[in-house]
mmCIF file of C-alpha atoms and ligand atoms in Angstrom:
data_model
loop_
_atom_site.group_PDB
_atom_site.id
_atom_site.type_symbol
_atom_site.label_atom_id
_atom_site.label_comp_id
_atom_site.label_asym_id
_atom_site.label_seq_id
_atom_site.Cartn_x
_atom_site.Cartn_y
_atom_site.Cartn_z
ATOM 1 C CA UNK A 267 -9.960 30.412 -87.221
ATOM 2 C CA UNK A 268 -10.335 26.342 -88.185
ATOM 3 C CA UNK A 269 -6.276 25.477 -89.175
ATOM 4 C CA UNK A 270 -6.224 22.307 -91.610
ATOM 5 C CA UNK A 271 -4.284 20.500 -89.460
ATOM 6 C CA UNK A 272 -3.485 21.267 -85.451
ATOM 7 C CA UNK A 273 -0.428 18.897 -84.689
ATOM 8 C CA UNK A 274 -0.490 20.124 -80.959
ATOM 9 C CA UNK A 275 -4.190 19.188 -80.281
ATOM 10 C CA UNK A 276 -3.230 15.913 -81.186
ATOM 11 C CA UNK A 277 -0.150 15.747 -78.563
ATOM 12 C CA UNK A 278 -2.138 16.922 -76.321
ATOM 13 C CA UNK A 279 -5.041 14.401 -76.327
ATOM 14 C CA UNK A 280 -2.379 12.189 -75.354
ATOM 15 C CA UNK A 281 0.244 14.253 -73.380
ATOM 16 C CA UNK A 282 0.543 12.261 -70.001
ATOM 17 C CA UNK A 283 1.161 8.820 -72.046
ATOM 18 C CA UNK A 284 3.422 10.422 -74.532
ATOM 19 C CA UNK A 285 5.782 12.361 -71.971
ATOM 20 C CA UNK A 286 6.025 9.157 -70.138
ATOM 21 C CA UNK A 287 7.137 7.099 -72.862
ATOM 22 C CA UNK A 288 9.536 9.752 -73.657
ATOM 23 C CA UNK A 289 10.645 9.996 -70.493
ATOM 24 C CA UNK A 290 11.161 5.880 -70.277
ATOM 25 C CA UNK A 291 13.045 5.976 -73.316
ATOM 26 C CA UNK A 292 15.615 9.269 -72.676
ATOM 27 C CA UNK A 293 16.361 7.491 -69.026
ATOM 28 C CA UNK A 294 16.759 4.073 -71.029
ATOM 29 C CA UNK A 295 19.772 5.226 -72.357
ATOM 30 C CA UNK A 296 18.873 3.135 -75.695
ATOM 31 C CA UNK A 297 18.428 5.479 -78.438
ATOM 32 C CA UNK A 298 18.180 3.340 -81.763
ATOM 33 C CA UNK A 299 16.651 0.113 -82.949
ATOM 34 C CA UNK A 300 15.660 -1.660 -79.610
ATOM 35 C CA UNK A 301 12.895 -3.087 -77.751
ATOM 36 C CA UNK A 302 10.778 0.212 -78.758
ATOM 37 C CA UNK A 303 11.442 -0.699 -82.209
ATOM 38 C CA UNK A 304 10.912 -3.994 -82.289
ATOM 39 C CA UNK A 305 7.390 -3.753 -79.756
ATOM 40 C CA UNK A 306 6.017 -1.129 -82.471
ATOM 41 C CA UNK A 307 7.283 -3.287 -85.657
ATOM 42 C CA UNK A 308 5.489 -6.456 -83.806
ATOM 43 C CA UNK A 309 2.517 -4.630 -82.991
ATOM 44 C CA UNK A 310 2.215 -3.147 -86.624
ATOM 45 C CA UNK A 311 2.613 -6.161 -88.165
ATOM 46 C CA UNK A 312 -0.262 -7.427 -86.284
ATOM 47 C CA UNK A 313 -2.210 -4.354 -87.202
ATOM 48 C CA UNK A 314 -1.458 -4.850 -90.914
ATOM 49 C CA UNK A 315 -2.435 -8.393 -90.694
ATOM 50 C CA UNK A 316 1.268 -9.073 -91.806
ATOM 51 C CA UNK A 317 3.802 -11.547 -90.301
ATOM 52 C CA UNK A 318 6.727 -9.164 -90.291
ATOM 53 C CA UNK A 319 7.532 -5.327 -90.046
ATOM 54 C CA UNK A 320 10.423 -3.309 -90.701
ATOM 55 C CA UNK A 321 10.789 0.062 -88.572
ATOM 56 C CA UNK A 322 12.589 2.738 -91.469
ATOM 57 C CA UNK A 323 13.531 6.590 -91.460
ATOM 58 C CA UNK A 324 10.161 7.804 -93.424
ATOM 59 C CA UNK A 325 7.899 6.280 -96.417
ATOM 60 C CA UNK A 326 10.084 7.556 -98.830
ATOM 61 C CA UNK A 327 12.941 5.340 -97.813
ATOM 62 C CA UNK A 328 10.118 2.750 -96.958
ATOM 63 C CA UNK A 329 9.620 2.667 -100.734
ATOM 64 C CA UNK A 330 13.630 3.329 -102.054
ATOM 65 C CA UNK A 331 14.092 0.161 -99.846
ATOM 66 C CA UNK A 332 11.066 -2.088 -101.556
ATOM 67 C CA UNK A 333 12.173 -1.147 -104.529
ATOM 68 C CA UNK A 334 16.083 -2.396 -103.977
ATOM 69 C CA UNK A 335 14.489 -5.523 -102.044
ATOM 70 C CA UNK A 336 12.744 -6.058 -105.316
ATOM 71 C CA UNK A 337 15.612 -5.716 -107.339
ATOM 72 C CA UNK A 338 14.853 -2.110 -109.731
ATOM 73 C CA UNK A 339 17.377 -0.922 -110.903
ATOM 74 C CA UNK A 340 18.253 1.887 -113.775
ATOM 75 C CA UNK A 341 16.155 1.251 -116.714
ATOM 76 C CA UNK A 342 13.204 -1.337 -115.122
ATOM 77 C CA UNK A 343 9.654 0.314 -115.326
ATOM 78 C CA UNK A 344 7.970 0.889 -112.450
ATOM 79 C CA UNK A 345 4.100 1.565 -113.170
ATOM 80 C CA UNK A 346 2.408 3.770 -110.868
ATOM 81 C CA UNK A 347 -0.077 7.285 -111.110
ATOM 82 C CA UNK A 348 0.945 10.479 -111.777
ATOM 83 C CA UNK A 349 -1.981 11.789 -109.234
ATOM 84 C CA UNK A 350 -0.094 11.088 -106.109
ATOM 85 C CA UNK A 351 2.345 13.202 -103.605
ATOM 86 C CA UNK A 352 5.611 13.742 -104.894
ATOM 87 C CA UNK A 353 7.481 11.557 -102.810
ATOM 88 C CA UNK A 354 6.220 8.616 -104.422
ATOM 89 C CA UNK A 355 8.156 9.183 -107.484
ATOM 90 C CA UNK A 356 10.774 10.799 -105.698
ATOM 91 C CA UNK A 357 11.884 7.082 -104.750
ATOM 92 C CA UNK A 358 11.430 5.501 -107.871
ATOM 93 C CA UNK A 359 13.911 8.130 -109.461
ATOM 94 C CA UNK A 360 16.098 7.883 -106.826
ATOM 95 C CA UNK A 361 16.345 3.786 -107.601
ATOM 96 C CA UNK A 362 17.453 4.741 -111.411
ATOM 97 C CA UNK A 363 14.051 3.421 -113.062
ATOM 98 C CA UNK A 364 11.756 5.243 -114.761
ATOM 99 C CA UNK A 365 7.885 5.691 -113.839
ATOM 100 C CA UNK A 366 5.324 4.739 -116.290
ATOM 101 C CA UNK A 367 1.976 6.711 -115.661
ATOM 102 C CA UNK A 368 -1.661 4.932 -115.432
ATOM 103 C CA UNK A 369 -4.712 6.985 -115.195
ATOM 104 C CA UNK A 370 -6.582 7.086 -112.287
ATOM 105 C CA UNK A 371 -10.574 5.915 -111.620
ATOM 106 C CA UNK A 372 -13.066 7.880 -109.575
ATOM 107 C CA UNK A 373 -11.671 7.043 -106.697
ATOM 108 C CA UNK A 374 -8.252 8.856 -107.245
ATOM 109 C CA UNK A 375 -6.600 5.829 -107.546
ATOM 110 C CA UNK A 376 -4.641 4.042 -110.368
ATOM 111 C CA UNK A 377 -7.269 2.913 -113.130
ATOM 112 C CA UNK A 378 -6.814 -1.362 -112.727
ATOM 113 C CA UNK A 379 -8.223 -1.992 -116.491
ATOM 114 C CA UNK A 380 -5.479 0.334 -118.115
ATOM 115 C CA UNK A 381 -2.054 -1.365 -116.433
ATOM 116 C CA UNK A 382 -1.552 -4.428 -118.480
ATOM 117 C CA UNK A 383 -1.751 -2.197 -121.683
ATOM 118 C CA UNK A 384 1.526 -0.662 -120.263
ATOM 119 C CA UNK A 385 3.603 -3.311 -119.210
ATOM 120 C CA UNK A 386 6.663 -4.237 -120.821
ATOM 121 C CA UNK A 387 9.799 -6.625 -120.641
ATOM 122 C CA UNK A 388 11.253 -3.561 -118.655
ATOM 123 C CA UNK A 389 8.224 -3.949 -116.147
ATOM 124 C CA UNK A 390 9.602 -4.721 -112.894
ATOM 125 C CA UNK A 391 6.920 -3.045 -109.867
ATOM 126 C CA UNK A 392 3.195 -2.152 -110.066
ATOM 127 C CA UNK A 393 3.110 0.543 -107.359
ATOM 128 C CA UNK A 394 -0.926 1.390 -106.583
ATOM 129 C CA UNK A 395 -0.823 4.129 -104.259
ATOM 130 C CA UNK A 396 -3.947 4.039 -101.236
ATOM 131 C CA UNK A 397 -4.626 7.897 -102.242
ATOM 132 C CA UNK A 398 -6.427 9.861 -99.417
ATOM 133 C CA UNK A 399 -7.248 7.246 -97.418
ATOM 134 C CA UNK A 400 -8.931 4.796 -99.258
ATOM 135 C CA UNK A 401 -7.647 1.208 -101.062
ATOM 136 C CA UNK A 402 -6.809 1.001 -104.592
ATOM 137 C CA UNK A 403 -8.572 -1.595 -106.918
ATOM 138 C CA UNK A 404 -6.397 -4.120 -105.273
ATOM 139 C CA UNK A 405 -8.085 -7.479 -106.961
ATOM 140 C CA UNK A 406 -7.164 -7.281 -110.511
ATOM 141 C CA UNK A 407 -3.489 -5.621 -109.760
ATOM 142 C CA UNK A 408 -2.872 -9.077 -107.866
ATOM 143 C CA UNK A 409 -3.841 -10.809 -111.073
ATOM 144 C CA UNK A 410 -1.323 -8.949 -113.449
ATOM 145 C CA UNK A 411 1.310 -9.173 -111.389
ATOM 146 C CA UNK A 412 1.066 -12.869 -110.955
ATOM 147 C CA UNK A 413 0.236 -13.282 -114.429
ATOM 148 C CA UNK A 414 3.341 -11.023 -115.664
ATOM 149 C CA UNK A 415 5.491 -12.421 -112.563
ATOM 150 C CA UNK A 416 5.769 -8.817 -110.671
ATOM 151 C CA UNK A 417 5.882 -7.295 -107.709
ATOM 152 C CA UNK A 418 3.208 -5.384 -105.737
ATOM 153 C CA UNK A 419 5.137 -2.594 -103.661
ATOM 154 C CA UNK A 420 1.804 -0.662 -102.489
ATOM 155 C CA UNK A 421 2.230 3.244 -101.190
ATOM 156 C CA UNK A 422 0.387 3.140 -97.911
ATOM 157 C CA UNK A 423 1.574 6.216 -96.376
ATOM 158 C CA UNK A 424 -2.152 7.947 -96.106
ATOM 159 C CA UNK A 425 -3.601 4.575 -95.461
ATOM 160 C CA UNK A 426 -3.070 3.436 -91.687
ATOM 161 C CA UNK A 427 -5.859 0.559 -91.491
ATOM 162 C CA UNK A 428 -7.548 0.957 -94.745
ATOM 163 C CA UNK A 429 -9.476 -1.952 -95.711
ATOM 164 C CA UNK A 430 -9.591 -3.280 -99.021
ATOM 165 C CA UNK A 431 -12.454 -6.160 -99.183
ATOM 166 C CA UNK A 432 -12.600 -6.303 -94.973
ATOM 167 C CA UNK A 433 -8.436 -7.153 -95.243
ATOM 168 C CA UNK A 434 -6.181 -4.125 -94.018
ATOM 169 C CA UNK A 435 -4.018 -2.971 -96.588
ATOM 170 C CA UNK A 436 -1.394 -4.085 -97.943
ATOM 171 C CA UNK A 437 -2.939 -6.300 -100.069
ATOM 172 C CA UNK A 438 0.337 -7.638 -102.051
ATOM 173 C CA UNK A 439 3.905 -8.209 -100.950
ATOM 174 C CA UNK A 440 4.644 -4.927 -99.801
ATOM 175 C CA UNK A 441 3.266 -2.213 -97.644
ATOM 176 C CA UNK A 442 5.269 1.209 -97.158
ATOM 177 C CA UNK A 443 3.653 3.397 -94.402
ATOM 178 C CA UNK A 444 4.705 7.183 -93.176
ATOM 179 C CA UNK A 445 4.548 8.182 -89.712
ATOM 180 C CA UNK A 446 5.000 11.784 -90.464
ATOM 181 C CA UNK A 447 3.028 13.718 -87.692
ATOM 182 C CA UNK A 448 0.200 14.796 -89.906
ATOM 183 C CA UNK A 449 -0.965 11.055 -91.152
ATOM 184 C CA UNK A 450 -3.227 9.274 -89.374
ATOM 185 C CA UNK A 451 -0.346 7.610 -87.416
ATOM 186 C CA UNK A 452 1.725 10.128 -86.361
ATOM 187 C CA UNK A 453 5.004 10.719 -84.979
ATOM 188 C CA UNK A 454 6.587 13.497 -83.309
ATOM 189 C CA UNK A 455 9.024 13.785 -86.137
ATOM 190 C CA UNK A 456 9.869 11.214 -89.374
ATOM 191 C CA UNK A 457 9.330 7.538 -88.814
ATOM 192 C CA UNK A 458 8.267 4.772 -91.877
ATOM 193 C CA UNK A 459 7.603 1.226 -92.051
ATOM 194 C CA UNK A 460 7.435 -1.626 -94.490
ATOM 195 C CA UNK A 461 5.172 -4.197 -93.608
ATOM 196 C CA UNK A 462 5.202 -8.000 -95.662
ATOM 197 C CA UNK A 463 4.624 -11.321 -94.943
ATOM 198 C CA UNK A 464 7.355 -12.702 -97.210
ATOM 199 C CA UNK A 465 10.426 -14.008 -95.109
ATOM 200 C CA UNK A 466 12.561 -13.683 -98.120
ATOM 201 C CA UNK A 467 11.658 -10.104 -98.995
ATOM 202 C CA UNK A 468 11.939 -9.815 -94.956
ATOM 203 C CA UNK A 469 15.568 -10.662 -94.769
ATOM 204 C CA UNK A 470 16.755 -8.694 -97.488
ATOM 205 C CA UNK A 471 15.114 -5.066 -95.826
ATOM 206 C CA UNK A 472 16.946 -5.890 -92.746
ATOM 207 C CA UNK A 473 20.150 -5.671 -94.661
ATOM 208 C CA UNK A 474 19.082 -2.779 -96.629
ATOM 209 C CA UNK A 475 18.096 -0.842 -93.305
ATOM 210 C CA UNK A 476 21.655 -1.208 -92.022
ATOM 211 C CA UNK A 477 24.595 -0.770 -94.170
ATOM 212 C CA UNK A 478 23.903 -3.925 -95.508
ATOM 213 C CA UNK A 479 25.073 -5.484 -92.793
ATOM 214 C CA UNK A 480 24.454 -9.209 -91.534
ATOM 215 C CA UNK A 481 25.737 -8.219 -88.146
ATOM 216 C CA UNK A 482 27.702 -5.844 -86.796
ATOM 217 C CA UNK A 483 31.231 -4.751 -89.031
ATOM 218 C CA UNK A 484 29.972 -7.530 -91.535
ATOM 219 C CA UNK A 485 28.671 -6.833 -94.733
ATOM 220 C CA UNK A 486 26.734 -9.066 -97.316
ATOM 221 C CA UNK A 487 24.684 -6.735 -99.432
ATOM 222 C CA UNK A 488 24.698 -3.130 -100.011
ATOM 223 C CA UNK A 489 22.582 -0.762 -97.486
ATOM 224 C CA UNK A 490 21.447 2.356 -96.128
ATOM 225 C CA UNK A 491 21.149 3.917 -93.108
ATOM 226 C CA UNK A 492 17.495 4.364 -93.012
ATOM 227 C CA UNK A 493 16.428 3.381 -89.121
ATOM 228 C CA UNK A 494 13.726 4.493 -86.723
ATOM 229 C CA UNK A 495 15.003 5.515 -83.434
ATOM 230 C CA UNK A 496 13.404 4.572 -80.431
ATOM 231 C CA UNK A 497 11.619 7.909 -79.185
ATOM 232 C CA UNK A 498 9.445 7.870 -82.390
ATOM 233 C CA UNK A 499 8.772 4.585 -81.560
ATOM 234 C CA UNK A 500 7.682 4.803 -78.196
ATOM 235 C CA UNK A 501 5.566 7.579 -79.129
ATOM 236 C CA UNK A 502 4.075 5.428 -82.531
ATOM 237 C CA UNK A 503 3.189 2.603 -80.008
ATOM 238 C CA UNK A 504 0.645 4.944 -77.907
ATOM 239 C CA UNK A 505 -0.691 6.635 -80.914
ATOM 240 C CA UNK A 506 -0.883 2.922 -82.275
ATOM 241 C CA UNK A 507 -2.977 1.540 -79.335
ATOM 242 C CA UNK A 508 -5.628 4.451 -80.663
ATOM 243 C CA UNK A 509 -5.207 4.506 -84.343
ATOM 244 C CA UNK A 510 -9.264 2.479 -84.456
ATOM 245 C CA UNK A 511 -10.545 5.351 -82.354
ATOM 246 C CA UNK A 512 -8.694 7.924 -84.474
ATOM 247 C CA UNK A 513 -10.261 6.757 -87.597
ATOM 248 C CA UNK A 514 -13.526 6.121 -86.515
ATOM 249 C CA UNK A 515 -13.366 9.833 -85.276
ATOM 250 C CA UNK A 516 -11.771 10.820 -89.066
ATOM 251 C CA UNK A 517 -15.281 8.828 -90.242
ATOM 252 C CA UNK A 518 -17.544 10.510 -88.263
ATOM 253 C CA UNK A 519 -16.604 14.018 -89.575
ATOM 254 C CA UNK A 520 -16.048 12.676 -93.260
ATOM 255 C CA UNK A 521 -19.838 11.305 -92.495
ATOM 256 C CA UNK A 522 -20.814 15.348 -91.223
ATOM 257 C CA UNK A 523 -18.759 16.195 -94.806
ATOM 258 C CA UNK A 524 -21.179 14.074 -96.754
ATOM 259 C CA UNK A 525 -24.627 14.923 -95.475
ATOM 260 C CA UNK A 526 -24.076 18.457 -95.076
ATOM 261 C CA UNK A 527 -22.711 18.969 -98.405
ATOM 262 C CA UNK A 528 -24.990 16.164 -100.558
ATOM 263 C CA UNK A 529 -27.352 18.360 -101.656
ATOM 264 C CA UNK A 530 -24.832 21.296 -102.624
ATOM 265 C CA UNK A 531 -24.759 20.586 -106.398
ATOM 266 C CA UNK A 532 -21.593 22.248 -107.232
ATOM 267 C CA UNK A 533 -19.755 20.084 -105.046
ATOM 268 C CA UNK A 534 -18.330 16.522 -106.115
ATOM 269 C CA UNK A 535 -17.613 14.396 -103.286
ATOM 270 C CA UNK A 536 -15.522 11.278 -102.343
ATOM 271 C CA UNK A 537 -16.853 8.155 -104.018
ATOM 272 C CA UNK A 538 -16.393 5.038 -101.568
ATOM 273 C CA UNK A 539 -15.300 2.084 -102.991
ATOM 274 C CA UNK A 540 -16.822 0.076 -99.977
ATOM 275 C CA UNK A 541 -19.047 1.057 -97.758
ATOM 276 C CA UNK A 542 -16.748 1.044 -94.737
ATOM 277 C CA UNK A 543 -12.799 1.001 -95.269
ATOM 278 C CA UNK A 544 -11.823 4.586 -95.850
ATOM 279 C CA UNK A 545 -10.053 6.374 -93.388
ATOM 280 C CA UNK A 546 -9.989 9.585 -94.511
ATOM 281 C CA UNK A 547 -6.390 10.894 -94.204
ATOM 282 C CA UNK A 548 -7.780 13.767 -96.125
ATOM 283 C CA UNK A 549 -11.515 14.697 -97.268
ATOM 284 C CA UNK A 550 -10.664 15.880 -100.942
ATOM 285 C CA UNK A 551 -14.214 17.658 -102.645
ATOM 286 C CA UNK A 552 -13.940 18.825 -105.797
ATOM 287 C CA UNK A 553 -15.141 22.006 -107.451
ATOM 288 C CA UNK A 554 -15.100 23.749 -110.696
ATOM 289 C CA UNK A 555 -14.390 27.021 -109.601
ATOM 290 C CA UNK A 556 -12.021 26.096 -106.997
ATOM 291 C CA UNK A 557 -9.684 29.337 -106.797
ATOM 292 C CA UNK A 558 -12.315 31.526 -105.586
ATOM 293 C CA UNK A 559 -13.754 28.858 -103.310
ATOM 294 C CA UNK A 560 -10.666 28.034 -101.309
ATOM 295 C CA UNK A 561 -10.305 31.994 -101.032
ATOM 296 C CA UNK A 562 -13.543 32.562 -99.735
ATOM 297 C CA UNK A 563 -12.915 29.921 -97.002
ATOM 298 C CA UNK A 564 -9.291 31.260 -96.583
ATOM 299 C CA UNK A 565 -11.082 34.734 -96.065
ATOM 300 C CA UNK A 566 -13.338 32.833 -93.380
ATOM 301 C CA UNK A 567 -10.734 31.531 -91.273
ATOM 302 C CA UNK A 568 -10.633 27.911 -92.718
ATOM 303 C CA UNK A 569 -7.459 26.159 -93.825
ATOM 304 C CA UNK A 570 -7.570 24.423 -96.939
ATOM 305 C CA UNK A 571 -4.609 22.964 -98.899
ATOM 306 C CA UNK A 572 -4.857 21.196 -102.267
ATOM 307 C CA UNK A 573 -3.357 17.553 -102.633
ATOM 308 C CA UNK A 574 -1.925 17.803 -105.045
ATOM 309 C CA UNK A 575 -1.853 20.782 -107.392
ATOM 310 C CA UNK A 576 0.652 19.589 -109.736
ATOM 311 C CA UNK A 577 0.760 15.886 -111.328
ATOM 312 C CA UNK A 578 4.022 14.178 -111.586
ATOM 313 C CA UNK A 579 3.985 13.414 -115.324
ATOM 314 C CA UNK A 580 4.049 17.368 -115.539
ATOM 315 C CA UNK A 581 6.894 18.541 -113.195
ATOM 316 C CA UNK A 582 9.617 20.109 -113.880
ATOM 317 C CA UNK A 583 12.015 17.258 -112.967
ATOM 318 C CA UNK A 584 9.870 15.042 -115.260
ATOM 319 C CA UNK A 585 9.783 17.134 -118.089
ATOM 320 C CA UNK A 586 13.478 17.624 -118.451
ATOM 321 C CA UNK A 587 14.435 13.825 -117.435
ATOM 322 C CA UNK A 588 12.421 11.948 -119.952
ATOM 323 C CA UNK A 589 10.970 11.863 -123.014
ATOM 324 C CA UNK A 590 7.582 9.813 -122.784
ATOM 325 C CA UNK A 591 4.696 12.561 -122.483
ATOM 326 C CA UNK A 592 1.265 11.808 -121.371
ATOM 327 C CA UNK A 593 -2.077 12.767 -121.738
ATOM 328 C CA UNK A 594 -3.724 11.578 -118.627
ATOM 329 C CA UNK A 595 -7.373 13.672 -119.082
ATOM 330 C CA UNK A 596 -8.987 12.868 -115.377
ATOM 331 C CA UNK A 597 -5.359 13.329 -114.031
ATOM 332 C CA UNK A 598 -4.984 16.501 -114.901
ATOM 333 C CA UNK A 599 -8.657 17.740 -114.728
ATOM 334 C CA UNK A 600 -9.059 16.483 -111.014
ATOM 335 C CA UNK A 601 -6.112 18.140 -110.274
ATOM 336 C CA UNK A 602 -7.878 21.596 -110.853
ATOM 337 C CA UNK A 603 -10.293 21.188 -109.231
ATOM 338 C CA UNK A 604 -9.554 19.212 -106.201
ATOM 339 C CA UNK A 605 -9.809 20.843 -102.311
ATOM 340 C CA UNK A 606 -9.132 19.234 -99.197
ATOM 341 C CA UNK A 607 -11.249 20.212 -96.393
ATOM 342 C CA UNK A 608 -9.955 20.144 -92.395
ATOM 343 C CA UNK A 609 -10.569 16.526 -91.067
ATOM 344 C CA UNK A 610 -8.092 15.425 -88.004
ATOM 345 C CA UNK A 611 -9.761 13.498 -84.869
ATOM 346 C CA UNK A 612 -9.487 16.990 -82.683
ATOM 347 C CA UNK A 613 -11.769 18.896 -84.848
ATOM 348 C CA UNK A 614 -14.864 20.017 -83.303
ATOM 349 C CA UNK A 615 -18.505 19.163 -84.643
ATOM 350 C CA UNK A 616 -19.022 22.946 -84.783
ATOM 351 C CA UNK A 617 -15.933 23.588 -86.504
ATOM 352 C CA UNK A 618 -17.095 21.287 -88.882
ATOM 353 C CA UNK A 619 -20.572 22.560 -89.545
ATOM 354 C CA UNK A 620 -19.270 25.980 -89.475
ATOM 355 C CA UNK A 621 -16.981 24.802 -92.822
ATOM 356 C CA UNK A 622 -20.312 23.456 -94.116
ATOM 357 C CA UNK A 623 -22.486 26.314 -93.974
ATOM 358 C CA UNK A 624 -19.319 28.380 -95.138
ATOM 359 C CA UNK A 625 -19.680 26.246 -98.476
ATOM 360 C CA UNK A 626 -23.430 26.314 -99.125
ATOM 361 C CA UNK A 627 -23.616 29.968 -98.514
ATOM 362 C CA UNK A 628 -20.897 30.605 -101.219
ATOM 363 C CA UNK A 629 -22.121 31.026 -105.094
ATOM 364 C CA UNK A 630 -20.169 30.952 -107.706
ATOM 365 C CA UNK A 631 -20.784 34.897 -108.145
ATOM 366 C CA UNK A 632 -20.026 35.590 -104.754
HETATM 367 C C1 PLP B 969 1.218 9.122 -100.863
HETATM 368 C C2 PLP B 969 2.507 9.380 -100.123
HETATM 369 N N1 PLP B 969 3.585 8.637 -100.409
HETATM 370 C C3 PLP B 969 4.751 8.805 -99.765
HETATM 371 C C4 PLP B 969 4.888 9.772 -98.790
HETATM 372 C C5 PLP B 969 6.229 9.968 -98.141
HETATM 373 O O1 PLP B 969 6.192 9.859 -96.772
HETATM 374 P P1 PLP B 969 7.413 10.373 -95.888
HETATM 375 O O2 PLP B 969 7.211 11.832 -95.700
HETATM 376 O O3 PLP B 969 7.281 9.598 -94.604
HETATM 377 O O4 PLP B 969 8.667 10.045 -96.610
HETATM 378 C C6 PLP B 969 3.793 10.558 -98.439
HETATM 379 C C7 PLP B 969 3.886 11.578 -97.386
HETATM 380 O O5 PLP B 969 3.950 12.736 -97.581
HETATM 381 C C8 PLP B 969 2.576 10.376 -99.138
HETATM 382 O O6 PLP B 969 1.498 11.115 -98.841
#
């Protein structure tokens, strides 16, 4: 049995650290936003390459947040991809705007030559998302958006040290990053962070974080309550002092991935946009007859999951909330065919070449 993700091997790699910072932080008797907080939103920052970091309940409110600080409201356009995880829309709705959809390129992430066709007066946000791992075409997005005076709010939730051109990401304004315990910085629960380098941008997230308030029972702005409490923290700041070792581990199997499977010629898989850079928060192949694939490896004792089976410009809540329809052709084609294989720092070598000769031995007829 290979799961697709073991949250518990990855606890336990670090056990002794973790239960000691836990233990520091329970007998602290200082439970929310204090110096765990602000050591892991310094240290972050300094990861990111950004001056200043704002410690936030998950990526979702990382992004609701952005958004505010970047004044959307109902009726701006926010462009983004339909080919992302659900939660990236689910903050643009929840900010009253309404998405507009770009295609993606080969590299699952939003198509740079088709955004300018799409922006309006209504354009507020371009919001790339770092899909899978790896940067979006971050150069000519910059351009646009100082060109038509926008903001860059970029989804960095499966992108912990990405590089874009040998810079982490983000690349723009805004970075929004998830700590949810399967990305490649994990909590032991929900934890997000916005990272920027703008003081102005800086100021204003504060206040949104907090009730909108300047200090304590006084209130300039309008807020949430969207904090990340200090066990997470703690936890994030141990994980964080081995995030480079994580990935590089993450690499190593995506690097097994790609020589086993290269000469398998019903496979498509990842196209780097750089040679180094990706850090594989997932290892996404794609295949035409994917259905009787992912059963085959199900039947094996491998976990795969698809990310994501459904784009956004087709749900549901889509559908019946507006009226623009799309034909996004690479969109919804990848979508059918896309697999993601098991790739977390704890998984064995043999676990991973017995995935790979699972593959190869499979035909189509089987
Ligand atoms: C691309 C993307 N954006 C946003 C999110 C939301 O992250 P969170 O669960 O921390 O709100 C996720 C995580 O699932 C994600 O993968």
């Amino acid at each position: 049995m290979i799961p697709f993700g073991d949250l518990k091997r990855g606890y336990l790699s670090y056990k002794k650290e973790i239960d000691c910072a836990i233990n520091r932080v329970l007998e602290s008797g200082w439970y929310i936003l204090g110096n765990e907080v602000k050591t892991f939103e310094n240290n972050f920052g300094f990861y990111c390459e950004k001056k200043y970091a704002v410690g936030v309940n998950s990526a979702t409110d990382a992004l609701i947040l952005s958004l505010k600080a970047c004044g959307v409201t109902s009726n701006d356009e926010v462009i983004t991809v339909s080919f992302t995880a659900i939660p990236t829309l689910a903050a643009i709705y929840s900010v009253g705007a309404k998405p507009v959809f770009v295609e993606i390129d080969d590299f699952y992430t939003i198509d740079s030559s088709k955004i300018e066709e799409r922006i309006t007066l209504k354009t507020k946000v371009i919001l790339p998302v770092h899909l899978y791992g790896q940067a979006a075409d971050m150069e000519p997005i910059l351009k646009l958006a100082e060109k038509y005076n926008l903001k860059v709010i970029e989804d960095c939730a499966q992108a912990h040290g990405t590089l874009y051109k040998d810079k982490k990401v983000p690349a723009g304004d805004i970075g929004c990053f998830s700590f949810y315990p399967s990305k490649n910085l994990g909590a032991l629960g929900d934890g997000g962070m916005i990272v920027t380098s703008d003081f102005d941008l800086y100021n204003k997230l504060l206040l949104l974080r907090e009730y909108g308030q300047k200090e304590r029972y006084y209130q300039v702005e309008e807020g949430l309550n969207s904090r990340l409490d200090e066990l997470q923290a703690a936890i994030l700041n141990i994980k964080l002092s081995h995030l480079d070792e994580l990935n590089l581990r993450r690499k190593k199997i995506a690097n097994l991935y790609f020589k086993g499977l290269k000469e398998n010629k019903d496979i498509i898989l990842p196209k780097l946009r750089f040679e180094n850079g990706h850090i594989f928060h997932l290892f996404v192949i794609r295949y035409k007859n994917r259905k009787r694939l992912m059963d085959f490896l199900k039947a094996n004792g491998v976990g795969v999951q698809i990310h994501y089976p459904i784009p956004n410009h087709i749900q549901e809540y889509y559908m019946k909330t507006f009226n623009e329809r799309y034909s996004l052709p690479k969109t919804e084609s990848y979508s059918n065919e896309i697999i993601s294989l098991p790739i977390y720092p704890e998984l064995k070598e043999s676990e991973v070449f017995e995935i790979i000769n699972l593959i190869n031995s499979f035909k189509t007829t089987d």
